[in-house]
Coordinates of C-alpha atoms and ligand atoms in Angstrom, one line a residue:
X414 CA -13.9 -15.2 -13.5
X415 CA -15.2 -14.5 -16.6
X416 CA -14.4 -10.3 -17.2
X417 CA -17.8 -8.8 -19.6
X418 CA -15.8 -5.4 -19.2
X419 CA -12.3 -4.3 -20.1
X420 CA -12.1 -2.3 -16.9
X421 CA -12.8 -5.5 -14.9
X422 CA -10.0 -7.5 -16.7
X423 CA -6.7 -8.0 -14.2
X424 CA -3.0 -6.9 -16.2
X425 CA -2.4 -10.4 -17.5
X426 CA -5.7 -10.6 -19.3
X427 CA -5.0 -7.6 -21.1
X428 CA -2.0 -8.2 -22.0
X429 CA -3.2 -11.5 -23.4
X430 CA -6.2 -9.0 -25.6
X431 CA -3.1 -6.6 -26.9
X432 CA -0.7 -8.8 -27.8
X433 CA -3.4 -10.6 -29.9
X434 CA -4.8 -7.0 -30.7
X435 CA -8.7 -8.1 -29.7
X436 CA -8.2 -4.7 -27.9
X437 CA -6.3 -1.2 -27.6
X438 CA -5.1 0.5 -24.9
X439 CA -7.4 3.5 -26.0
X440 CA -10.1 1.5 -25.3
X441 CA -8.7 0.1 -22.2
X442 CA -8.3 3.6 -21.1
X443 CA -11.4 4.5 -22.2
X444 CA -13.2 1.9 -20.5
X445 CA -11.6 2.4 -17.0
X446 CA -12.1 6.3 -17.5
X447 CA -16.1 5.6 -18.1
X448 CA -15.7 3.3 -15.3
X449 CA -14.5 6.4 -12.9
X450 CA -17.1 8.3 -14.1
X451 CA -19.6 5.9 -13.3
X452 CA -18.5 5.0 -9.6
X453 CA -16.6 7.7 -8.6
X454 CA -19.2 9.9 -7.2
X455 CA -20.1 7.2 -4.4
X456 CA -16.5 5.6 -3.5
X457 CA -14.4 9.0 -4.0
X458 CA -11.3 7.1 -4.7
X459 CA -9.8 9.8 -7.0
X460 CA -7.6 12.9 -6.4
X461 CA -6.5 14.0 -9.8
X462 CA -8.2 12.0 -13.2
X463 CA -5.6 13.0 -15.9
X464 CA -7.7 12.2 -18.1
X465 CA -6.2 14.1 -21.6
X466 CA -2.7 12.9 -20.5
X467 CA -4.0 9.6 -20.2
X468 CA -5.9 9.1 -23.7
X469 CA -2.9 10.8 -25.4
X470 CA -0.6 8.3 -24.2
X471 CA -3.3 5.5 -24.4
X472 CA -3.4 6.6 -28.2
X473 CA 0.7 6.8 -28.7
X474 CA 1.3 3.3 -27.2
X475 CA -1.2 1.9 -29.6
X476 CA 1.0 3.3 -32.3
X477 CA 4.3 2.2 -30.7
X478 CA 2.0 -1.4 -30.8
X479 CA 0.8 -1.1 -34.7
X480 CA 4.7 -0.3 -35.3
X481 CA 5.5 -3.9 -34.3
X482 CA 7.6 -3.2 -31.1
X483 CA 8.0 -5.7 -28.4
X484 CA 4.9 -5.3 -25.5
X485 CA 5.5 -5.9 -21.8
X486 CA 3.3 -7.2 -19.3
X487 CA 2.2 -3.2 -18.4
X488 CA 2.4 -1.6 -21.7
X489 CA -0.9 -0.3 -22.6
X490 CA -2.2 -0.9 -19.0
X491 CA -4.0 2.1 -17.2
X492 CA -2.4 2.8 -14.1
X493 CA -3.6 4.5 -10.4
X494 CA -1.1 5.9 -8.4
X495 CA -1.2 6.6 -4.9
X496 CA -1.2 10.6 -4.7
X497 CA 2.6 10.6 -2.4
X498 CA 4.2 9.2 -5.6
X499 CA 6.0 12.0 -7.9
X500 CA 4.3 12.4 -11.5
X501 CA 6.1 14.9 -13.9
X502 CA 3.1 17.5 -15.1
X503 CA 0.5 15.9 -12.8
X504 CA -0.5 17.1 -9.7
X505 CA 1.3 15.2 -6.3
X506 CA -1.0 16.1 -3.3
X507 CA -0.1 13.9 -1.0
X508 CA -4.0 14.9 0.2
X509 CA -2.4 17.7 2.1
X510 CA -3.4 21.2 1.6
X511 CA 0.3 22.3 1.6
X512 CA 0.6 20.2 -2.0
X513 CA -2.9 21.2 -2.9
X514 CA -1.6 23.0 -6.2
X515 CA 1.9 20.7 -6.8
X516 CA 3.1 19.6 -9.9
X517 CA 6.1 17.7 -9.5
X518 CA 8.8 18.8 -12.1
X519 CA 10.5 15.1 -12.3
X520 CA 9.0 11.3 -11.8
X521 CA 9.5 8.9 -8.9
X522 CA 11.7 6.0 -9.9
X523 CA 8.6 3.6 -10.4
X524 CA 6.9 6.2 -12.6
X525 CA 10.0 6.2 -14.4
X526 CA 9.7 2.0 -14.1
X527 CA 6.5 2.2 -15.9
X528 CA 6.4 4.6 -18.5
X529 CA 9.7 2.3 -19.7
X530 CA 6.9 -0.3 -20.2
X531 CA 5.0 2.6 -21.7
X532 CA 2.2 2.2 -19.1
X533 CA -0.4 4.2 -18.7
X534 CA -1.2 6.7 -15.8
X535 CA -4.7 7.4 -15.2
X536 CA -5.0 9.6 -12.3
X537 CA -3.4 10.2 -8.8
X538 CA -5.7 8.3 -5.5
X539 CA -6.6 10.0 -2.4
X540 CA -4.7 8.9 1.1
X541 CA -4.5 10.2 4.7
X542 CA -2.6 13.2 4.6
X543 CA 1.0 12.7 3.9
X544 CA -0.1 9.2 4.5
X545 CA -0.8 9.4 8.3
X546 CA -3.8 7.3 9.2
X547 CA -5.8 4.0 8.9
X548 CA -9.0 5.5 7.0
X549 CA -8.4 7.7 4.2
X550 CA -10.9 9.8 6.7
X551 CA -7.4 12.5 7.2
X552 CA -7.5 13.2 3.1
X553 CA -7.6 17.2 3.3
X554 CA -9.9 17.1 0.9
X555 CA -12.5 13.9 1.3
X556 CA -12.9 10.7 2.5
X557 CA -13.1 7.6 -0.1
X558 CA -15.4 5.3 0.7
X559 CA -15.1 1.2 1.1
X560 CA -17.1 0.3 -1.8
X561 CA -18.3 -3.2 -0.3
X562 CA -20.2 -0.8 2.3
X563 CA -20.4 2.8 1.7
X564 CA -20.5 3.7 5.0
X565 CA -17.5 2.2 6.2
X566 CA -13.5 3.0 5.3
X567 CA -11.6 1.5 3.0
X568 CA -8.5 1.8 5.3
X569 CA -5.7 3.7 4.6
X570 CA -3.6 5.3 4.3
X571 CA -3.7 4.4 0.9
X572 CA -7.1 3.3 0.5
X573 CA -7.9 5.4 -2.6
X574 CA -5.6 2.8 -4.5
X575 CA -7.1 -0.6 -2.9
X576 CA -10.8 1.2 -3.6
X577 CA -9.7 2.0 -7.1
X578 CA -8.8 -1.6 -7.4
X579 CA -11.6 -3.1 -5.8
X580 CA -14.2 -1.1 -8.3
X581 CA -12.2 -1.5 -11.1
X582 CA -11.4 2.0 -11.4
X583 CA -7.8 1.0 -12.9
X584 CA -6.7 -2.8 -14.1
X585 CA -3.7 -2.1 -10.9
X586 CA -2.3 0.6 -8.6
X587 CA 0.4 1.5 -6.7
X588 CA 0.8 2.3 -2.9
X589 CA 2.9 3.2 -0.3
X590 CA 3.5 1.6 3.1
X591 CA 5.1 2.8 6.2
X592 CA 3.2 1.1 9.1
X593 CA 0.5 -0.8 6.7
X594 CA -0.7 1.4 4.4
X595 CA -0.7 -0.8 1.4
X596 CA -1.9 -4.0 2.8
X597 CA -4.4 -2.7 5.3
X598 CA -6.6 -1.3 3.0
X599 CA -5.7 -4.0 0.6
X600 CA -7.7 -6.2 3.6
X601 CA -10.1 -3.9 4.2
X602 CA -10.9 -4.0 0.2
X603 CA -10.2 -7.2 -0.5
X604 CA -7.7 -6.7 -3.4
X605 CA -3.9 -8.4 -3.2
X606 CA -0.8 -5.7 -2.3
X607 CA 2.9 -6.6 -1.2
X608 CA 5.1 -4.6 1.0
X609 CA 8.4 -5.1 -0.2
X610 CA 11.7 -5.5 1.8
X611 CA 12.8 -2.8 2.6
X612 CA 15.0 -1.2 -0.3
X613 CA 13.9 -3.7 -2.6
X614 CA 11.7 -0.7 -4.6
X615 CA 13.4 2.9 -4.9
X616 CA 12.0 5.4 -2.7
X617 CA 13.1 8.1 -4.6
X618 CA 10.2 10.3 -5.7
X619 CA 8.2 9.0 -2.9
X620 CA 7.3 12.0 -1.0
X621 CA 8.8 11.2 2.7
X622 CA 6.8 10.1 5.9
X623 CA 9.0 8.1 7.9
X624 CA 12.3 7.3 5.4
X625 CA 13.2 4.4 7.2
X626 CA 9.7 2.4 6.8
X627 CA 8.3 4.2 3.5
X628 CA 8.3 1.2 0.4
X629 CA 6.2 1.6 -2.8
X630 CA 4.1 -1.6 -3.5
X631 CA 1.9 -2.9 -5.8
X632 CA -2.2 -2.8 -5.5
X633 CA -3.9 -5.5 -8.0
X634 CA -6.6 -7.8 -8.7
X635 CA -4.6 -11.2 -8.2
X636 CA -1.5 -12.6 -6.9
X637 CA -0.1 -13.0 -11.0
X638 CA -0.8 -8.9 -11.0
X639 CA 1.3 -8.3 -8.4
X640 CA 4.0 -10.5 -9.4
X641 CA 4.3 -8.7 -12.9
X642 CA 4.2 -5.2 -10.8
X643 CA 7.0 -6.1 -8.7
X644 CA 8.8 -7.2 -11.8
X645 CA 8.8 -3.6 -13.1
X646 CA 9.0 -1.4 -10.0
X647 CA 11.9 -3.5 -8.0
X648 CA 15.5 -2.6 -8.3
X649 CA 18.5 -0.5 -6.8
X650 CA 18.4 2.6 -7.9
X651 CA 21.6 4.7 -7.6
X652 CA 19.2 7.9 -5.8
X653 CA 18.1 5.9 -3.7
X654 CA 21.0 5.2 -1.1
X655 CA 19.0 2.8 0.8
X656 CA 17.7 0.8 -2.2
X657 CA 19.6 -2.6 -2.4
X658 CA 21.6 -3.6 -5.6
X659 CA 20.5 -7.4 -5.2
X660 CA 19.3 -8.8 -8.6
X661 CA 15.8 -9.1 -9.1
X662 CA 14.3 -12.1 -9.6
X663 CA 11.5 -13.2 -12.2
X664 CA 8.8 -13.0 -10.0
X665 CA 6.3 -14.8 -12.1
X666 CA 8.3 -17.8 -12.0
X667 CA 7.3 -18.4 -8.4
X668 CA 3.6 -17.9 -9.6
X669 CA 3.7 -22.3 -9.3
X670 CA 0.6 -23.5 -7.2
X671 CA 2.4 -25.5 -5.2
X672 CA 3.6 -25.2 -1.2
X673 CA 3.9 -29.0 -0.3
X674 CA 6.6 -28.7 2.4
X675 CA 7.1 -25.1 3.1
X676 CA 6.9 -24.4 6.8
X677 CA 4.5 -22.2 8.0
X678 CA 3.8 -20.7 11.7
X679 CA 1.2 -19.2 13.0
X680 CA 2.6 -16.7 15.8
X681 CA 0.2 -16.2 18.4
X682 CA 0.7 -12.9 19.7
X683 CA -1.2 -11.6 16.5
X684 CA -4.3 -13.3 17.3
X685 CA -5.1 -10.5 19.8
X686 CA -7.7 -9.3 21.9
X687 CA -10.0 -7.6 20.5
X688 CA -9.3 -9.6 17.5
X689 CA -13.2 -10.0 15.9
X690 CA -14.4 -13.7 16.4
X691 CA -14.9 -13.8 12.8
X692 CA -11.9 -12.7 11.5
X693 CA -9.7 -15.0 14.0
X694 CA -12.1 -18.3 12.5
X695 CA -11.6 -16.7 8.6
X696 CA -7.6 -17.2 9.3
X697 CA -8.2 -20.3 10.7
X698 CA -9.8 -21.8 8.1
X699 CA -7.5 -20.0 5.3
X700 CA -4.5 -21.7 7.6
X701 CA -6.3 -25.0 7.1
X702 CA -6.7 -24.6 3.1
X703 CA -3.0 -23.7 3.2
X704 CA -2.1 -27.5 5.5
X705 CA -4.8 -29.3 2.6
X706 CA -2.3 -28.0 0.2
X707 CA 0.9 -29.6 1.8
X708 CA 2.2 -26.7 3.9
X709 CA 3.3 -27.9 7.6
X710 CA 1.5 -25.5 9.6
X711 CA 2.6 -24.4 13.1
X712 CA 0.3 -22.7 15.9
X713 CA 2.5 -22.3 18.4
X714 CA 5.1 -19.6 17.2
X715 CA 5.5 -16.6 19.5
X716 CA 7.1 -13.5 18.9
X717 CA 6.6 -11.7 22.3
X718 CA 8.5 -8.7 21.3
X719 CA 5.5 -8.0 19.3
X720 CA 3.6 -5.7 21.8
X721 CA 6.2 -3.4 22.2
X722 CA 5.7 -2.6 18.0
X723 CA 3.3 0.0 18.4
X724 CA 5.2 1.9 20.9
X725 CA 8.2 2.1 19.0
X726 CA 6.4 2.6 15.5
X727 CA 4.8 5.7 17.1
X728 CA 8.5 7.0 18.3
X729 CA 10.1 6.2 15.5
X730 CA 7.5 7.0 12.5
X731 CA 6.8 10.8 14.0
X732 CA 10.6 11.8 15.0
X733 CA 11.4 11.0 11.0
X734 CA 8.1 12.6 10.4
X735 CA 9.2 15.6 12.1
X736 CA 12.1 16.3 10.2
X737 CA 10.7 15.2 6.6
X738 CA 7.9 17.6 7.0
X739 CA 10.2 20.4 7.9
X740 CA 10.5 21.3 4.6
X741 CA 7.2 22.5 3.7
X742 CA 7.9 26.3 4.9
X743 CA 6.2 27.9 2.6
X744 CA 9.7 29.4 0.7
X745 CA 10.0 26.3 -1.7
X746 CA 7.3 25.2 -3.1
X747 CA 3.7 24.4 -1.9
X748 CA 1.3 26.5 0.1
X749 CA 2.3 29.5 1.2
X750 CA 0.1 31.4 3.9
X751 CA 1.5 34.9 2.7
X752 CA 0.2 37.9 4.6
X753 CA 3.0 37.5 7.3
X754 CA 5.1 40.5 8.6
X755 CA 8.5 38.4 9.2
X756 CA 9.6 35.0 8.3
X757 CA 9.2 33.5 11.3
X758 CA 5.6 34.5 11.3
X759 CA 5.0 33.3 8.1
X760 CA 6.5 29.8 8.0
X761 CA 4.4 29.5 11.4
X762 CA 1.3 30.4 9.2
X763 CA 2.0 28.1 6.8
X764 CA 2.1 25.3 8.8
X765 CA -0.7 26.2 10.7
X766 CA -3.1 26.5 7.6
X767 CA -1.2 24.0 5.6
X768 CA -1.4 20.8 7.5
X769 CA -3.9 18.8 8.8
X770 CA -4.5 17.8 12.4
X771 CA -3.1 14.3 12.5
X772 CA 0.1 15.8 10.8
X773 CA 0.4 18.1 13.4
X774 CA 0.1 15.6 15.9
X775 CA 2.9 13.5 14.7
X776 CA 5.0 16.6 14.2
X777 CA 4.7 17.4 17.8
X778 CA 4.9 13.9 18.6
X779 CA 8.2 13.4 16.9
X780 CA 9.6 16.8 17.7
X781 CA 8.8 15.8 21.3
X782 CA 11.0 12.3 21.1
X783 CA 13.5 13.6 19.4
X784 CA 14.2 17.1 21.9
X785 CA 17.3 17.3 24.0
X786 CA 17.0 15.1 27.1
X787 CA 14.0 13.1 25.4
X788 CA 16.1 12.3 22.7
X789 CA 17.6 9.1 24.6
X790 CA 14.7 8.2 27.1
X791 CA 12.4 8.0 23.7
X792 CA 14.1 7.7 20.3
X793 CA 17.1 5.8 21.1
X794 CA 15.0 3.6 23.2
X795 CA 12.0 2.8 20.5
X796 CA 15.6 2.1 18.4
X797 CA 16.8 -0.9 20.5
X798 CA 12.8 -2.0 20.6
X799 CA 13.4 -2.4 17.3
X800 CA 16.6 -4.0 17.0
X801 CA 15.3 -6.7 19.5
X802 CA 12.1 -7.0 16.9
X803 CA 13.8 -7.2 13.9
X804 CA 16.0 -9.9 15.6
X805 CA 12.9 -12.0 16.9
X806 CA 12.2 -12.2 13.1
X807 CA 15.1 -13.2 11.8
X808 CA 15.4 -16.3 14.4
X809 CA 11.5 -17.2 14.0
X810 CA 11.8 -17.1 10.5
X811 CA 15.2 -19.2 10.6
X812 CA 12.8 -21.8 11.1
X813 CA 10.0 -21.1 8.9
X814 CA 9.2 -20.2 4.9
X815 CA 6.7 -17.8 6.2
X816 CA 4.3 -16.8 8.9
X817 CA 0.6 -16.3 8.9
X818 CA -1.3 -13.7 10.0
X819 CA -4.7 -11.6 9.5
X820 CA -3.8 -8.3 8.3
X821 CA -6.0 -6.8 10.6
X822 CA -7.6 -7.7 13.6
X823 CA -11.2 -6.8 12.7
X824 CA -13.6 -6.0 9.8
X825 CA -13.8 -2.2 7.8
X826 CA -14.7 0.2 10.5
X827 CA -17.4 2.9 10.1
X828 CA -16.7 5.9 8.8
X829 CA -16.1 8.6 11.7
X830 CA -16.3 5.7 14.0
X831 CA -12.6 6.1 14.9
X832 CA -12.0 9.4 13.9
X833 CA -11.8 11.3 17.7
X834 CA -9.4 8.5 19.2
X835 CA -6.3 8.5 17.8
X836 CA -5.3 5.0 19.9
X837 CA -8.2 3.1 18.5
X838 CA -7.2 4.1 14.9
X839 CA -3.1 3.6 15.9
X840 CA -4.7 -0.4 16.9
X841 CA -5.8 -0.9 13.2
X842 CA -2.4 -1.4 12.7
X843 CA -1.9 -4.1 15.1
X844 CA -0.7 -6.7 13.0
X845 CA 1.0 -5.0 10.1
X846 CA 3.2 -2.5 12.4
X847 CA 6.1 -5.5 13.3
X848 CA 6.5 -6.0 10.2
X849 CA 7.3 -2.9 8.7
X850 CA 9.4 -2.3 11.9
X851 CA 11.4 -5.0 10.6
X852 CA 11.6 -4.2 7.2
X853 CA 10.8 -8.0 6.0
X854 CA 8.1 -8.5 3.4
X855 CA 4.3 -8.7 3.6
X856 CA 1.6 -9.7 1.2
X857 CA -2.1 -9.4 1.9
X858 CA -4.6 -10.9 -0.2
X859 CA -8.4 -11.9 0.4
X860 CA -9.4 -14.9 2.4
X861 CA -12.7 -14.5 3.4
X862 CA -15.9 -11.9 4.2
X863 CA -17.8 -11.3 7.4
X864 CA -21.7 -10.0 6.2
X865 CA -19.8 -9.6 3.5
X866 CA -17.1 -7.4 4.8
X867 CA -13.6 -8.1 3.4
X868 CA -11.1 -10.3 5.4
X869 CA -7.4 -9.8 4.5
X870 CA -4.8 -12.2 5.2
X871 CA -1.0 -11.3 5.8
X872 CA 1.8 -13.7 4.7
X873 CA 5.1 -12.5 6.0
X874 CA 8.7 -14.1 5.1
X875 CA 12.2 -13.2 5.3
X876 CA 14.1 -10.6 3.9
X877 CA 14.2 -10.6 -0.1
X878 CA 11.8 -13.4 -0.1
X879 CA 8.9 -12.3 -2.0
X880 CA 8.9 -14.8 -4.7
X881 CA 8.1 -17.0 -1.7
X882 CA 5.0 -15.1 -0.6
X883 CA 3.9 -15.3 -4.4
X884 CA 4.0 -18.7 -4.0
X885 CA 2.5 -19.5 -1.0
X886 CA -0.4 -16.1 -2.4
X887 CA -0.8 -17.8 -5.6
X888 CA -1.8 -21.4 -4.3
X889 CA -3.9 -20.1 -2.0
X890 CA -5.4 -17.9 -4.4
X891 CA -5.9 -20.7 -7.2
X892 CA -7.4 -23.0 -4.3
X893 CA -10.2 -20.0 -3.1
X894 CA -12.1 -17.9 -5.2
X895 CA -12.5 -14.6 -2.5
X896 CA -10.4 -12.7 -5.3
X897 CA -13.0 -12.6 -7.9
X898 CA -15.9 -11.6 -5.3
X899 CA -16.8 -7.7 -6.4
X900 CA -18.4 -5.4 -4.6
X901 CA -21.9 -4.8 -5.0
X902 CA -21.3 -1.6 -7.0
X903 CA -23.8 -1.6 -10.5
Ligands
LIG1696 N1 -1.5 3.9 9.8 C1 -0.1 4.0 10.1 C2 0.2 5.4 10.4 O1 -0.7 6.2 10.5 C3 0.7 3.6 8.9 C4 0.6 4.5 7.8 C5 1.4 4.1 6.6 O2 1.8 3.0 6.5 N2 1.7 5.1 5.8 O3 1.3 5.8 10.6

């Protein structure tokens, strides 16, 4: 695709128009702002637009440029950030009330990542509160809209990012996933986004939802994007315990359109019912692109563990919801109800008037599972489910590069359409739940439209193997052209 715009050019472009200096950050920055301005009032992507912050620092990286230092693939680059990430001096909502007014007085890891690379930081997206939903619809504040139809979501929970994306809002984004969050909107908006393994990114600065399923990932416009993303986000990181000190690998070395060989399955527990009959033939024809290109292509995988995912996700997901959250009391930082006559009172208050419905419910949810003489017959139990998952992957994937999947089972819902039944909106998760679960890595990129609704297909591999879901994204990108459909936003 030929980009008229600069807000419409991917990172790699840009960086091709800095380094020959046909462009400036300034003006990139200026150009994605104008862009925001333009679109924002229909999609509602945007929490916070920093926009003084980001034209200063637009303005001192062009400097640091003119002064002949080195440039990176992201220096320069304007930046959206999913609003659970920490940004020192700009707001961190978390779309929650109880963060309505927090400034965060440090910067995640991954902030810290990219401002190394001096990139820059637009603004802050919406999400479902504290990043507990499917739709974006459980945002405190609004609901963000899927731009390819206005009256349907954009997914969630970080669907502010994969909208931003999608409209050109910001050249990339990041997001956060703990059941799907990044790739499910990332389908539903048909932009690219990787879950990482688990502890391949540093969580520190991520504002916790479940800590043993939150990973930071990267939200672009093609597979090459997210390649030079994960290149500057991945890493141990010493305050992180959980963050793994493996090396990390050039990831745009994998960028090579080529899968002759690779073994993929197909496992058919993911083609479930309820699945819509256009989504199921989208994958099947995306499954047959990936056999023209040489990959040997399995239907008959099964992983029959996989039913039991959702059950255990919500076990596990609220019980360490229940105890993250327990922090917001009012005393530390954050809303504060006030007008209490003891401290019981008031922390009670501030919960009550500081969270959101669907956060209550997976507090009480988790506080529930986790309660003396529940404690074994739920938590400990949703615990082996997921050892016996986990392990199902690990054999499966003994035998294949990577599995196939749509990253969800139907089309962008309406807006409100799932809102009053918590189950239905649990289901949108279907298919990326396992994974997480697992704590393997997951990419989602387009691969086809129904009425020209967005079609998402996963790729899943093993442990540390991103570089092969690059791959196996990258060839199927070069041999498709869904990426560089836009919505029909003027
Ligand atoms: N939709 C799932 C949930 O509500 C996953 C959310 C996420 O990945 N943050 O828990």
């Amino acid at each position: 695709m030929q980009a008229t715009e600069l807000h419409q050019l991917t990172i790699h472009e840009a960086h091709e128009l800095l380094k020959q200096r046909k462009t400036s950050s300034l003006e990139l920055t200026k150009s994605v702002l104008k862009r925001i301005n333009d679109v924002e009032g229909r999609v509602r992507a945007c929490v916070t637009i920093a926009e003084d912050i980001a034209l200063k620092e637009a303005d001192k990286v062009d400097a640091y440029m003119r002064a002949g230092h080195e440039i990176t693939p992201l220096t320069g680059i304007p930046a959206l950030i999913k609003d659970v990430i920490c940004t020192k001096g700009i707001k961190t909502t978390c779309s929650s009330k109880m963060l309505q007014n927090f400034v965060p007085p440090y910067d995640a890891t991954v902030i810290e990542k990219l401002n190394a690379q001096k990139a820059v930081i637009v603004g802050k997206t919406n999400m479902d509160e504290f990043a507990m939903g499917s739709s974006t619809e459980h945002s405190a504040f609004f609901a963000t809209h899927n731009p390819w139809d206005l009256s349907r979501v954009p997914g969630g929970s970080s669907g502010g990012s994969a909208v931003a994306v999608s409209t050109d809002e910001a050249i990339y984004a990041l997001g956060s996933d703990t059941g799907g969050s990044i790739r499910q909107p990332a389908g539903f908006c048909s932009v690219v986004a990787l879950r990482p393994t688990y502890g391949r990114v540093s969580r520190f600065g991520l504002l916790a939802f479940a800590s043993s399923l939150d990973q930071i990932g990267p939200m672009t416009k093609d597979v090459t994007d997210c390649a030079l993303v994960m290149n500057a986000i991945a890493g141990h990181d010493p305050r992180d315990s959980t963050s793994v000190p493996h090396p990390v690998p050039d990831y745009a070395q994998h960028l090579v359109p080529d899968i002759k060989g690779l073994k993929i399955g197909i496992p058919g527990e993911y083609l479930v019912e309820g699945m819509q009959t256009e989504v199921r033939a989208a994958l099947e024809r995306a499954v047959d692109k990936l056999q023209e290109l040489g990959a040997e292509v399995d239907w008959g995988v099964s992983l029959p563990h996989t039913k039991y995912a959702l059950a255990a996700y919500y076990i596990i997901a609220p019980s360490e919801a229940s105890a993250n959250l327990a922090r917001y009391d009012g005393v530390k930082y954050g809303f504060s109800a006030g007008n209490a006559s003891n401290v019981i009172q008031a922390t009670e208050r501030t919960r009550q008037f500081g969270f959101g419905p669907e956060v209550k419910r997976r507090i009480m949810l988790g506080t529930y599972a986790l309660s003396a003489g529940y404690y074994d017959a739920y938590y400990v139990k949703a615990q082996q489910v997921r050892t016996l998952i986990k392990q199902e992957f690990d054999q499966v994937l003994q035998r294949y590069d990577a599995l196939v999947t749509p990253t969800s089972p139907t089309v962008p819902f309406k807006l409100g359409e799932k809102l009053e039944d918590p189950m239905q909106m649990y289901l949108s998760d279907i298919c990326t739940l396992p994974i997480s679960i697992a704590g393997i890595p997951a990419i989602s990129i387009p691969a086809g439209f129904a009425d020209n609704l967005p079609i998402g297909m996963q790729i899943i591999g093993k442990p540390f193997s991103e570089g092969v879901l690059l791959r196996i994204a990258f060839a199927y990108e070069q041999a498709t052209d869904w990426h560089s459909r836009k919505p029909p936003l003027s």
